[in-house]
Coordinates of C-alpha atoms in Angstrom, one line a residue:
X1 CA -12.6 -20.0 22.4
X2 CA -13.6 -16.7 24.1
X3 CA -11.8 -17.7 27.3
X4 CA -8.7 -18.7 25.4
X5 CA -8.7 -15.5 23.5
X6 CA -9.1 -13.6 26.7
X7 CA -6.2 -15.3 28.4
X8 CA -3.7 -15.0 25.5
X9 CA -3.3 -11.2 25.9
X10 CA -2.8 -11.6 29.7
X11 CA -0.2 -14.3 29.2
X12 CA 1.6 -12.1 26.6
X13 CA 1.6 -9.1 29.1
X14 CA 2.9 -11.3 31.9
X15 CA 5.7 -12.6 29.6
X16 CA 6.5 -9.1 28.5
X17 CA 6.8 -7.9 32.1
X18 CA 9.1 -10.7 33.0
X19 CA 11.4 -10.1 30.0
X20 CA 11.7 -6.3 30.6
X21 CA 12.1 -6.7 34.4
X22 CA 14.9 -9.3 34.3
X23 CA 17.7 -6.9 33.6
X24 CA 16.6 -4.3 36.3
X25 CA 16.3 -7.1 38.9
X26 CA 19.8 -8.4 38.0
X27 CA 21.1 -4.8 38.2
X28 CA 19.4 -4.2 41.6
X29 CA 21.1 -7.2 43.1
X30 CA 24.6 -6.4 41.9
X31 CA 24.7 -2.6 42.1
X32 CA 24.5 -0.3 45.1
X33 CA 23.6 3.3 45.7
X34 CA 21.4 5.4 43.5
X35 CA 21.5 3.1 40.5
X36 CA 20.3 0.1 42.6
X37 CA 17.4 2.1 43.9
X38 CA 16.4 3.2 40.4
X39 CA 16.6 -0.4 39.2
X40 CA 14.5 -1.6 42.1
X41 CA 11.8 1.0 41.3
X42 CA 11.9 0.0 37.7
X43 CA 10.2 -3.3 38.4
X44 CA 6.8 -1.9 39.5
X45 CA 7.0 1.0 37.1
X46 CA 7.5 -1.4 34.1
X47 CA 4.7 -3.5 35.4
X48 CA 2.4 -0.5 35.3
X49 CA 3.7 0.3 31.8
X50 CA 2.8 -3.1 30.6
X51 CA -0.7 -2.8 32.2
X52 CA -1.7 0.3 30.2
X53 CA 0.5 -0.3 27.1
X54 CA -2.5 -1.4 25.0
X55 CA -4.4 1.8 25.7
X56 CA -1.5 4.3 25.9
X57 CA 1.5 2.8 24.1
X58 CA 3.4 6.0 24.0
X59 CA 2.9 6.6 27.7
X60 CA 4.1 3.1 28.4
X61 CA 7.2 3.8 26.2
X62 CA 7.9 6.9 28.3
X63 CA 8.5 4.8 31.4
X64 CA 11.7 3.0 30.2
X65 CA 12.9 6.2 28.5
X66 CA 12.6 8.1 31.8
X67 CA 14.4 5.3 33.7
X68 CA 17.2 5.2 31.2
X69 CA 17.6 9.0 31.3
X70 CA 17.6 9.0 35.1
X71 CA 20.5 6.4 35.1
X72 CA 22.5 8.0 32.3
X73 CA 21.7 11.1 30.3
X74 CA 23.3 9.5 27.3
X75 CA 20.9 6.4 27.7
X76 CA 23.9 4.1 27.5
X77 CA 22.4 1.8 30.1
X78 CA 22.0 -1.8 28.8
X79 CA 19.6 -2.5 31.7
X80 CA 16.7 -0.8 29.9
X81 CA 17.6 -1.5 26.3
X82 CA 15.3 -4.5 26.1
X83 CA 12.4 -2.5 27.5
X84 CA 13.1 0.4 25.1
X85 CA 13.1 -1.9 22.1
X86 CA 10.0 -3.9 23.1
X87 CA 7.9 -0.9 24.1
X88 CA 9.0 1.0 21.0
X89 CA 7.9 -1.9 18.8
X90 CA 4.6 -2.1 20.6
X91 CA 4.1 1.7 20.3
X92 CA 4.6 1.5 16.5
X93 CA 2.3 -1.5 16.1
X94 CA -0.5 -0.3 18.4
X95 CA -0.6 3.5 17.8
X96 CA -2.4 4.7 14.7
X97 CA -1.2 8.4 14.5
X98 CA 2.4 9.3 13.6
X99 CA 2.5 12.9 14.9
X100 CA 2.3 12.0 18.6
X101 CA 5.3 9.7 18.2
X102 CA 7.2 12.4 16.4
X103 CA 6.4 14.9 19.2
X104 CA 7.4 12.2 21.8
X105 CA 10.8 11.6 20.1
X106 CA 11.4 15.4 19.8
X107 CA 10.6 15.9 23.5
X108 CA 13.0 13.1 24.5
X109 CA 15.7 14.6 22.3
X110 CA 15.2 18.0 23.9
X111 CA 15.2 16.5 27.4
X112 CA 18.5 14.7 26.6
X113 CA 20.1 18.0 25.5
X114 CA 19.1 19.6 28.8
X115 CA 20.4 16.7 30.9
X116 CA 23.6 16.5 29.0
X117 CA 24.2 20.3 29.3
X118 CA 23.1 20.7 32.9
X119 CA 23.6 17.4 34.7
X120 CA 26.6 15.8 33.0
X121 CA 28.1 19.1 31.6
X122 CA 29.0 17.2 28.4
X123 CA 27.5 18.3 25.2
X124 CA 29.2 15.5 23.4
X125 CA 26.8 13.1 25.3
X126 CA 23.9 14.5 23.3
X127 CA 24.8 12.9 19.9
X128 CA 25.4 9.7 21.8
X129 CA 22.0 10.0 23.4
X130 CA 20.4 10.7 20.0
X131 CA 22.1 7.6 18.4
X132 CA 20.9 5.4 21.3
X133 CA 17.4 6.8 20.9
X134 CA 17.5 6.0 17.2
X135 CA 18.7 2.5 17.6
X136 CA 16.8 1.4 20.7
X137 CA 13.5 3.3 20.2
X138 CA 13.0 4.7 16.7
X139 CA 14.1 1.6 14.7
X140 CA 11.8 -0.8 16.7
X141 CA 9.0 1.8 16.4
X142 CA 9.4 1.8 12.6
X143 CA 9.4 -2.0 12.5
X144 CA 6.2 -2.1 14.6
X145 CA 4.6 0.5 12.4
X146 CA 5.5 -1.4 9.2
X147 CA 3.9 -4.5 10.6
X148 CA 0.7 -2.6 11.4
X149 CA 0.6 -0.9 8.0
X150 CA 1.2 -4.2 6.3
X151 CA -1.7 -5.8 8.2
X152 CA -3.9 -2.8 7.6
X153 CA -3.1 -2.5 3.9
X154 CA -3.6 -6.2 3.3
X155 CA -7.0 -6.2 5.1
X156 CA -8.1 -3.0 3.4
X157 CA -6.9 -4.2 0.0
X158 CA -8.7 -7.5 0.3
X159 CA -12.0 -5.9 1.5
X160 CA -11.9 -3.4 -1.3
X161 CA -11.0 -6.1 -3.8
X162 CA -13.8 -8.3 -2.7
X163 CA -16.3 -5.5 -2.9
X164 CA -15.2 -4.5 -6.3
X165 CA -15.1 -8.1 -7.4
X166 CA -18.7 -8.5 -6.3
X167 CA -19.7 -5.3 -8.1
X168 CA -17.9 -6.3 -11.2
X169 CA -19.4 -9.7 -11.2
X170 CA -22.9 -8.2 -10.7
X171 CA -22.4 -5.9 -13.6
X172 CA -21.2 -8.8 -15.8
X173 CA -24.2 -10.9 -14.7
X174 CA -26.6 -8.1 -15.5
X175 CA -24.9 -7.6 -18.9
X176 CA -25.2 -11.3 -19.7
X177 CA -28.8 -11.4 -18.7
X178 CA -29.5 -8.3 -20.8
X179 CA -27.7 -9.8 -23.8
X180 CA -29.7 -13.0 -23.4
X181 CA -32.8 -11.0 -23.3
X182 CA -31.7 -9.4 -26.6
X183 CA -31.1 -12.8 -28.0
X184 CA -34.6 -13.8 -26.9
X185 CA -35.9 -10.6 -28.7
X186 CA -34.1 -11.7 -31.9
X187 CA -35.6 -15.1 -31.6
X188 CA -39.0 -13.5 -31.1
X189 CA -38.6 -11.6 -34.3
X190 CA -37.8 -14.8 -36.3
X191 CA -40.2 -17.1 -34.4
X192 CA -43.0 -14.5 -34.4
X193 CA -42.6 -14.2 -38.2
X194 CA -42.8 -18.0 -38.6
X195 CA -45.8 -18.3 -36.3
X196 CA -47.6 -15.5 -38.1
X197 CA -47.0 -17.3 -41.4
X198 CA -48.4 -20.5 -39.9
X199 CA -51.5 -18.6 -38.7
X200 CA -52.0 -17.1 -42.1
X201 CA -51.7 -20.4 -43.8
X202 CA -54.0 -22.0 -41.3
X203 CA -56.6 -19.2 -41.9
X204 CA -56.4 -19.9 -45.7
X205 CA -57.0 -23.6 -45.0
X206 CA -59.8 -22.9 -42.7
X207 CA -61.9 -21.5 -45.5
X208 CA -60.8 -24.1 -48.1
X209 CA -64.0 -25.7 -49.5
X210 CA -62.3 -29.0 -50.1
X211 CA -62.0 -29.7 -46.4
X212 CA -64.8 -31.1 -44.3
X213 CA -66.1 -29.4 -41.2
X214 CA -64.0 -31.5 -38.9
X215 CA -60.8 -30.6 -40.7
X216 CA -61.7 -26.9 -40.9
X217 CA -62.3 -26.9 -37.2
X218 CA -58.9 -28.5 -36.5
X219 CA -57.2 -26.0 -38.8
X220 CA -59.0 -23.2 -37.0
X221 CA -57.7 -24.5 -33.7
X222 CA -54.2 -24.5 -35.2
X223 CA -54.6 -20.9 -36.3
X224 CA -55.8 -19.8 -32.8
X225 CA -53.0 -21.7 -31.1
X226 CA -50.4 -20.0 -33.4
X227 CA -51.9 -16.6 -32.6
X228 CA -51.9 -17.3 -28.9
X229 CA -48.3 -18.6 -29.0
X230 CA -47.2 -15.4 -30.8
X231 CA -49.0 -13.2 -28.2
X232 CA -47.4 -15.2 -25.3
X233 CA -44.0 -14.9 -26.9
X234 CA -44.4 -11.2 -27.3
X235 CA -45.4 -10.8 -23.6
X236 CA -42.5 -12.9 -22.4
X237 CA -40.0 -11.0 -24.4
X238 CA -41.5 -7.7 -23.1
X239 CA -40.9 -8.9 -19.5
X240 CA -37.3 -9.9 -20.3
X241 CA -36.4 -6.5 -21.8
X242 CA -35.1 -3.8 -19.5
X243 CA -37.3 -0.9 -18.7
X244 CA -35.2 1.6 -20.7
X245 CA -34.6 -0.7 -23.6
X246 CA -36.6 -0.3 -26.9
X247 CA -37.0 -3.1 -29.3
X248 CA -34.4 -3.2 -32.2
X249 CA -35.6 -1.1 -35.1
X250 CA -33.4 -2.9 -37.6
X251 CA -34.6 -6.4 -38.6
X252 CA -32.3 -9.1 -37.2
X253 CA -32.2 -10.9 -40.5
X254 CA -30.8 -8.0 -42.5
X255 CA -27.5 -8.7 -44.3
X256 CA -24.1 -7.4 -43.5
X257 CA -24.2 -5.2 -46.6
X258 CA -27.4 -3.6 -45.3
X259 CA -25.7 -2.8 -41.9
X260 CA -22.6 -1.5 -43.6
X261 CA -24.7 0.6 -46.0
X262 CA -26.7 2.1 -43.1
X263 CA -23.4 3.0 -41.3
X264 CA -22.0 4.5 -44.4
X265 CA -25.1 6.6 -44.9
X266 CA -24.6 7.9 -41.4
X267 CA -21.1 9.2 -42.3
X268 CA -18.8 6.3 -41.4
X269 CA -16.0 5.6 -43.9
X270 CA -16.5 1.8 -44.0
X271 CA -15.7 -0.9 -46.5
X272 CA -16.8 -4.5 -46.6
X273 CA -14.8 -7.5 -48.0
X274 CA -16.1 -11.1 -48.2
X275 CA -14.0 -14.1 -48.8
X276 CA -15.3 -17.6 -49.2
X277 CA -18.8 -19.0 -48.8
X278 CA -20.0 -16.6 -46.1
X279 CA -23.7 -16.4 -47.1
X280 CA -26.5 -18.3 -45.2
X281 CA -24.7 -19.0 -41.9
X282 CA -26.6 -20.9 -39.2
X283 CA -29.3 -18.7 -37.4
X284 CA -27.4 -18.2 -34.2
X285 CA -24.2 -17.5 -36.0
X286 CA -25.9 -15.1 -38.3
X287 CA -27.4 -13.2 -35.4
X288 CA -24.0 -13.1 -33.7
X289 CA -22.4 -11.7 -36.8
X290 CA -25.1 -9.1 -37.2
X291 CA -24.8 -8.1 -33.5
X292 CA -21.0 -7.9 -33.5
X293 CA -20.9 -6.0 -36.8
X294 CA -23.6 -3.5 -35.5
X295 CA -22.0 -2.9 -32.1
X296 CA -18.4 -2.6 -33.6
X297 CA -19.5 0.0 -36.2
X298 CA -21.4 1.9 -33.5
X299 CA -18.3 1.9 -31.2
X300 CA -16.1 3.0 -34.1
X301 CA -18.5 5.9 -34.8
X302 CA -18.5 6.9 -31.2
X303 CA -14.8 6.5 -30.2
X304 CA -13.1 7.1 -33.5
X305 CA -15.2 9.5 -35.6
X306 CA -13.8 10.1 -39.1
X307 CA -11.5 7.1 -39.0
X308 CA -11.7 4.5 -41.8
X309 CA -13.2 1.2 -40.8
X310 CA -12.6 -2.1 -42.6
X311 CA -15.0 -5.1 -42.3
X312 CA -13.8 -8.5 -43.4
X313 CA -16.0 -11.6 -43.4
X314 CA -14.1 -14.7 -44.4
X315 CA -14.7 -18.4 -44.2
X316 CA -11.9 -20.9 -43.8
X317 CA -13.2 -24.5 -43.7
X318 CA -15.7 -24.7 -40.8
X319 CA -14.7 -21.4 -39.3
X320 CA -16.3 -18.0 -40.1
X321 CA -14.3 -15.0 -39.1
X322 CA -15.6 -11.4 -38.8
X323 CA -13.0 -8.7 -38.3
X324 CA -13.9 -5.0 -37.8
X325 CA -10.8 -2.9 -37.7
X326 CA -10.7 0.9 -37.3
X327 CA -7.9 3.4 -37.8
X328 CA -6.8 5.8 -35.1
X329 CA -9.3 8.6 -34.5
X330 CA -8.1 11.8 -36.2
X331 CA -10.0 14.1 -33.9
X332 CA -10.7 12.1 -30.7
X333 CA -13.9 10.6 -29.5
X334 CA -17.2 12.5 -30.0
X335 CA -18.0 14.9 -27.1
X336 CA -20.8 14.0 -24.8
X337 CA -20.9 10.4 -25.9
X338 CA -20.8 8.1 -22.9
X339 CA -19.9 4.4 -22.9
X340 CA -21.5 2.0 -20.6
X341 CA -18.5 -0.3 -20.6
X342 CA -20.6 -3.4 -21.0
X343 CA -20.9 -3.7 -24.8
X344 CA -17.9 -6.0 -25.2
X345 CA -19.2 -8.2 -22.3
X346 CA -22.5 -8.5 -24.1
X347 CA -20.8 -9.3 -27.4
X348 CA -18.6 -11.9 -25.7
X349 CA -21.7 -13.6 -24.3
X350 CA -23.5 -13.5 -27.6
X351 CA -20.5 -15.0 -29.5
X352 CA -19.9 -17.6 -26.8
X353 CA -23.5 -18.8 -26.9
X354 CA -23.1 -19.2 -30.6
X355 CA -20.1 -21.4 -30.1
X356 CA -17.4 -18.9 -31.0
X357 CA -14.8 -16.7 -29.4
X358 CA -14.4 -12.9 -29.4
X359 CA -11.2 -10.8 -29.2
X360 CA -11.1 -7.0 -28.9
X361 CA -7.7 -5.2 -28.6
X362 CA -5.9 -2.1 -29.8
X363 CA -3.8 -2.4 -33.0
X364 CA -0.1 -1.5 -33.3
X365 CA -0.9 1.7 -35.1
X366 CA -3.3 3.0 -32.4
X367 CA -6.5 1.8 -33.9
X368 CA -8.9 -0.9 -32.6
X369 CA -9.9 -4.3 -33.8
X370 CA -12.7 -6.7 -32.9
X371 CA -12.4 -10.2 -34.2
X372 CA -15.1 -12.9 -33.8
X373 CA -14.5 -16.5 -34.8
X374 CA -17.7 -18.5 -35.2
X375 CA -18.5 -22.0 -36.5
X376 CA -19.7 -21.8 -40.1
X377 CA -21.8 -24.9 -39.9
X378 CA -23.1 -24.5 -36.4
X379 CA -21.5 -26.0 -33.2
X380 CA -22.2 -26.6 -29.6
X381 CA -21.8 -23.6 -27.3
X382 CA -18.3 -23.3 -25.9
X383 CA -17.4 -22.8 -22.3
X384 CA -15.8 -19.6 -21.1
X385 CA -12.1 -19.3 -21.7
X386 CA -9.4 -18.8 -19.0
X387 CA -10.3 -16.1 -16.5
X388 CA -8.9 -12.7 -17.0
X389 CA -7.0 -10.9 -14.2
X390 CA -9.5 -10.0 -11.6
X391 CA -10.0 -6.8 -9.7
X392 CA -8.9 -8.4 -6.5
X393 CA -5.6 -9.4 -8.0
X394 CA -5.0 -5.9 -9.3
X395 CA -5.9 -4.3 -5.9
X396 CA -3.6 -6.8 -4.1
X397 CA -0.8 -5.8 -6.4
X398 CA -1.4 -2.1 -5.6
X399 CA -1.4 -2.9 -1.9
X400 CA 1.9 -4.7 -2.3
X401 CA 3.4 -1.7 -4.0
X402 CA 2.3 0.5 -1.2
X403 CA 3.8 -1.8 1.3
X404 CA 7.1 -1.9 -0.5
X405 CA 7.1 1.9 -0.6
X406 CA 6.4 2.1 3.1
X407 CA 9.2 -0.4 3.7
X408 CA 11.6 1.8 1.7
X409 CA 10.6 4.8 3.8
X410 CA 11.2 2.8 7.0
X411 CA 14.7 2.1 5.8
X412 CA 15.5 5.6 4.5
X413 CA 14.2 7.4 7.5
X414 CA 16.7 6.0 10.0
X415 CA 19.5 6.6 7.6
X416 CA 18.4 10.2 7.2
X417 CA 18.3 10.6 11.0
X418 CA 21.7 9.1 11.3
X419 CA 23.1 11.4 8.7
X420 CA 21.5 14.3 10.6
X421 CA 23.1 13.2 13.8
X422 CA 26.5 13.0 12.1
X423 CA 26.0 16.5 10.7
X424 CA 24.9 17.7 14.1
X425 CA 28.2 16.6 15.6
X426 CA 30.0 19.4 13.7
X427 CA 28.4 22.3 15.5
X428 CA 28.3 20.4 18.7
X429 CA 32.1 19.9 18.4
X430 CA 32.6 23.6 17.8
X431 CA 30.4 24.6 20.8
X432 CA 31.8 22.0 23.1
X433 CA 35.4 22.9 22.2
X434 CA 34.8 26.6 22.7
X435 CA 33.0 26.1 26.1
X436 CA 35.6 23.7 27.4
X437 CA 38.7 25.9 26.9
X438 CA 40.7 26.4 30.2
X439 CA 42.5 29.7 30.4
X440 CA 46.3 29.2 30.6
X441 CA 46.6 31.6 33.6
X442 CA 43.9 29.8 35.5
X443 CA 45.6 26.5 34.8
X444 CA 48.9 27.9 36.0
X445 CA 47.3 29.1 39.2
X446 CA 46.0 25.7 40.2
X447 CA 48.0 23.9 42.8
X448 CA 47.9 20.3 44.1
X449 CA 46.0 19.9 47.4
X450 CA 43.4 22.5 46.7
X451 CA 39.8 21.4 47.6
X452 CA 37.9 20.2 44.6
X453 CA 35.1 22.8 45.1
X454 CA 37.6 25.7 45.0
X455 CA 39.2 24.3 41.9
X456 CA 35.9 23.7 40.0
X457 CA 34.7 27.2 40.7
X458 CA 37.5 28.5 38.4
X459 CA 37.0 25.8 35.7
X460 CA 34.8 26.0 32.6
X461 CA 31.3 24.7 32.8
X462 CA 31.8 22.0 30.2
X463 CA 34.6 19.5 29.9
X464 CA 36.3 18.2 26.9
X465 CA 34.9 15.2 25.0
X466 CA 37.2 12.6 26.6
X467 CA 41.0 12.5 26.8
X468 CA 43.1 13.6 23.8
X469 CA 44.8 11.0 21.6
X470 CA 48.0 9.8 23.3
X471 CA 46.8 10.6 26.9
X472 CA 48.1 8.2 29.6
X473 CA 45.7 6.0 31.5
X474 CA 43.8 7.4 34.5
X475 CA 45.7 6.6 37.7
X476 CA 43.9 4.1 40.0
X477 CA 41.7 5.7 42.6
X478 CA 41.6 9.1 40.9
X479 CA 38.9 10.9 38.9
X480 CA 40.3 13.0 36.0
X481 CA 38.7 15.8 34.0
X482 CA 39.9 17.0 30.7
X483 CA 39.8 20.6 29.3
X484 CA 40.8 22.1 26.0
X485 CA 44.0 24.2 25.7
X486 CA 42.4 26.1 22.8
X487 CA 39.7 26.0 20.2
X488 CA 39.8 22.6 18.3
X489 CA 43.2 21.9 20.0
X490 CA 44.5 18.3 19.9
X491 CA 46.1 18.7 23.4
X492 CA 44.3 19.1 26.7
X493 CA 44.6 19.8 30.3
X494 CA 44.1 16.9 32.7
X495 CA 43.1 17.6 36.3
X496 CA 42.9 14.5 38.6
X497 CA 41.1 14.5 41.9
X498 CA 41.1 12.1 44.8
X499 CA 39.4 12.3 48.2
X500 CA 37.9 15.7 47.2
X501 CA 41.2 17.4 46.4
X502 CA 43.3 18.1 43.3
X503 CA 46.2 15.7 43.3
X504 CA 47.7 16.3 39.8
X505 CA 47.5 18.5 36.7
X506 CA 49.2 17.9 33.4
X507 CA 49.1 18.7 29.7
X508 CA 48.3 15.5 27.8
X509 CA 48.1 14.6 24.1
X510 CA 50.4 14.5 21.2
X511 CA 52.0 17.8 22.1
X512 CA 51.9 17.2 25.8
X513 CA 55.6 16.7 26.3
X514 CA 56.5 20.0 24.7
X515 CA 54.1 21.8 26.9
X516 CA 55.5 20.1 29.9
X517 CA 58.8 21.6 28.9
X518 CA 57.3 25.0 29.2
X519 CA 56.6 24.4 32.9
X520 CA 52.9 23.6 32.8
X521 CA 53.4 20.2 34.3
X522 CA 54.4 21.5 37.7
X523 CA 52.4 20.3 40.6
X524 CA 51.9 16.9 39.1
X525 CA 51.6 14.4 41.9
X526 CA 51.9 11.1 40.0

């Protein structure tokens, strides 16, 4: 497996090199001159870019960008578009930091501005270059980054969810064990009492004169066994209890009225209602009722001080229902009172072991209600109900939300850049139009047959952005340049060169014919 995993990246790199080198090889075979040389050099340069693309993805992306700018400052060279898109995607999926990519795109945009202004003398080429950079580089980079973020968020979310799930499960297990230890303590109270009574009765029989010596000895052994059992029971329960837990001070067999009266004496506004034959429930059910009632009143006193609490114990057939409902807290929870967060888990375990179910939820008016349904005549313990939504599910949902937000950003960012390019075209249009205006007197002084160098020395640095609307087609074998007749003018001057000389000049555009009538079309050599 290790060998296969080692060969897969190499095969991928070889396939990538073949894909990005296919267009330059085809261009080198069909082109000539400088473009053919650049295309031939692109093959080894792209091979080197593939070689270090895993370690330096942005440096690898710089190779096709530089080749594209060398061929055309506007990057309108289909030969390198595949390389730009693939290396852009790999840079987004392999690079972690975003800032270097932003600096890289900014540097490419600045280099494009310089090349368009100095080399091609066409400021209108810069928006075209920015649009090509957006489509061929930035969009694939965003796609690759989204893929990386999706994988990272999913992996991080699952790791966090699993860790929190383990921690939550450990807390629940400890709470259940703790609650079972409390149940064992309650059983100790009742069994210890019964064993003590047995020992007392056995002691009375031991001195009964009506029994013979053998019977008295047997009764004495029974008394000693009961005492020893009571002591061992006390030791076991002591081991099961947590270090910071003290034995319950209230007797476990005390009635609901006694629990309510003790809560009322401590300042809780609590009322008790009974309905049906609710007295003398089974031992486990009675202990569960006592525990739920005690914990619910304690929580009401902590979290809703001053609120009225209503306790209802009702029996309906074979079901015993205990409801503890509190009103909204008038003054908030008591300051400085902490909640361990495991009380309801313990109550749920206690009620489940007694064969019942527990439900705790807020009420419609802002209060809180705890409802326990228990078998009135005793029943087998029930299994746990359907699982509640786990922490891992919640964390996965949060990870999905973050992914959707990042995807929205990946869609909005290119649209914002495109809008910026469109807005940028307004000042570029003004600057390009003002820098490409050819003076009327200079135009009138140009004559056909002059050397191109002598003509260009008197022309503006920048040309117009293409021919005006309505301009005739360029004559075969000639190279024509267009200049503005005025700021934001719809007409333009056309100067056509062939064999290094000016062969024609004309005013073209929608108003070209009128200008020709003014004598500016002289010297046209068409």
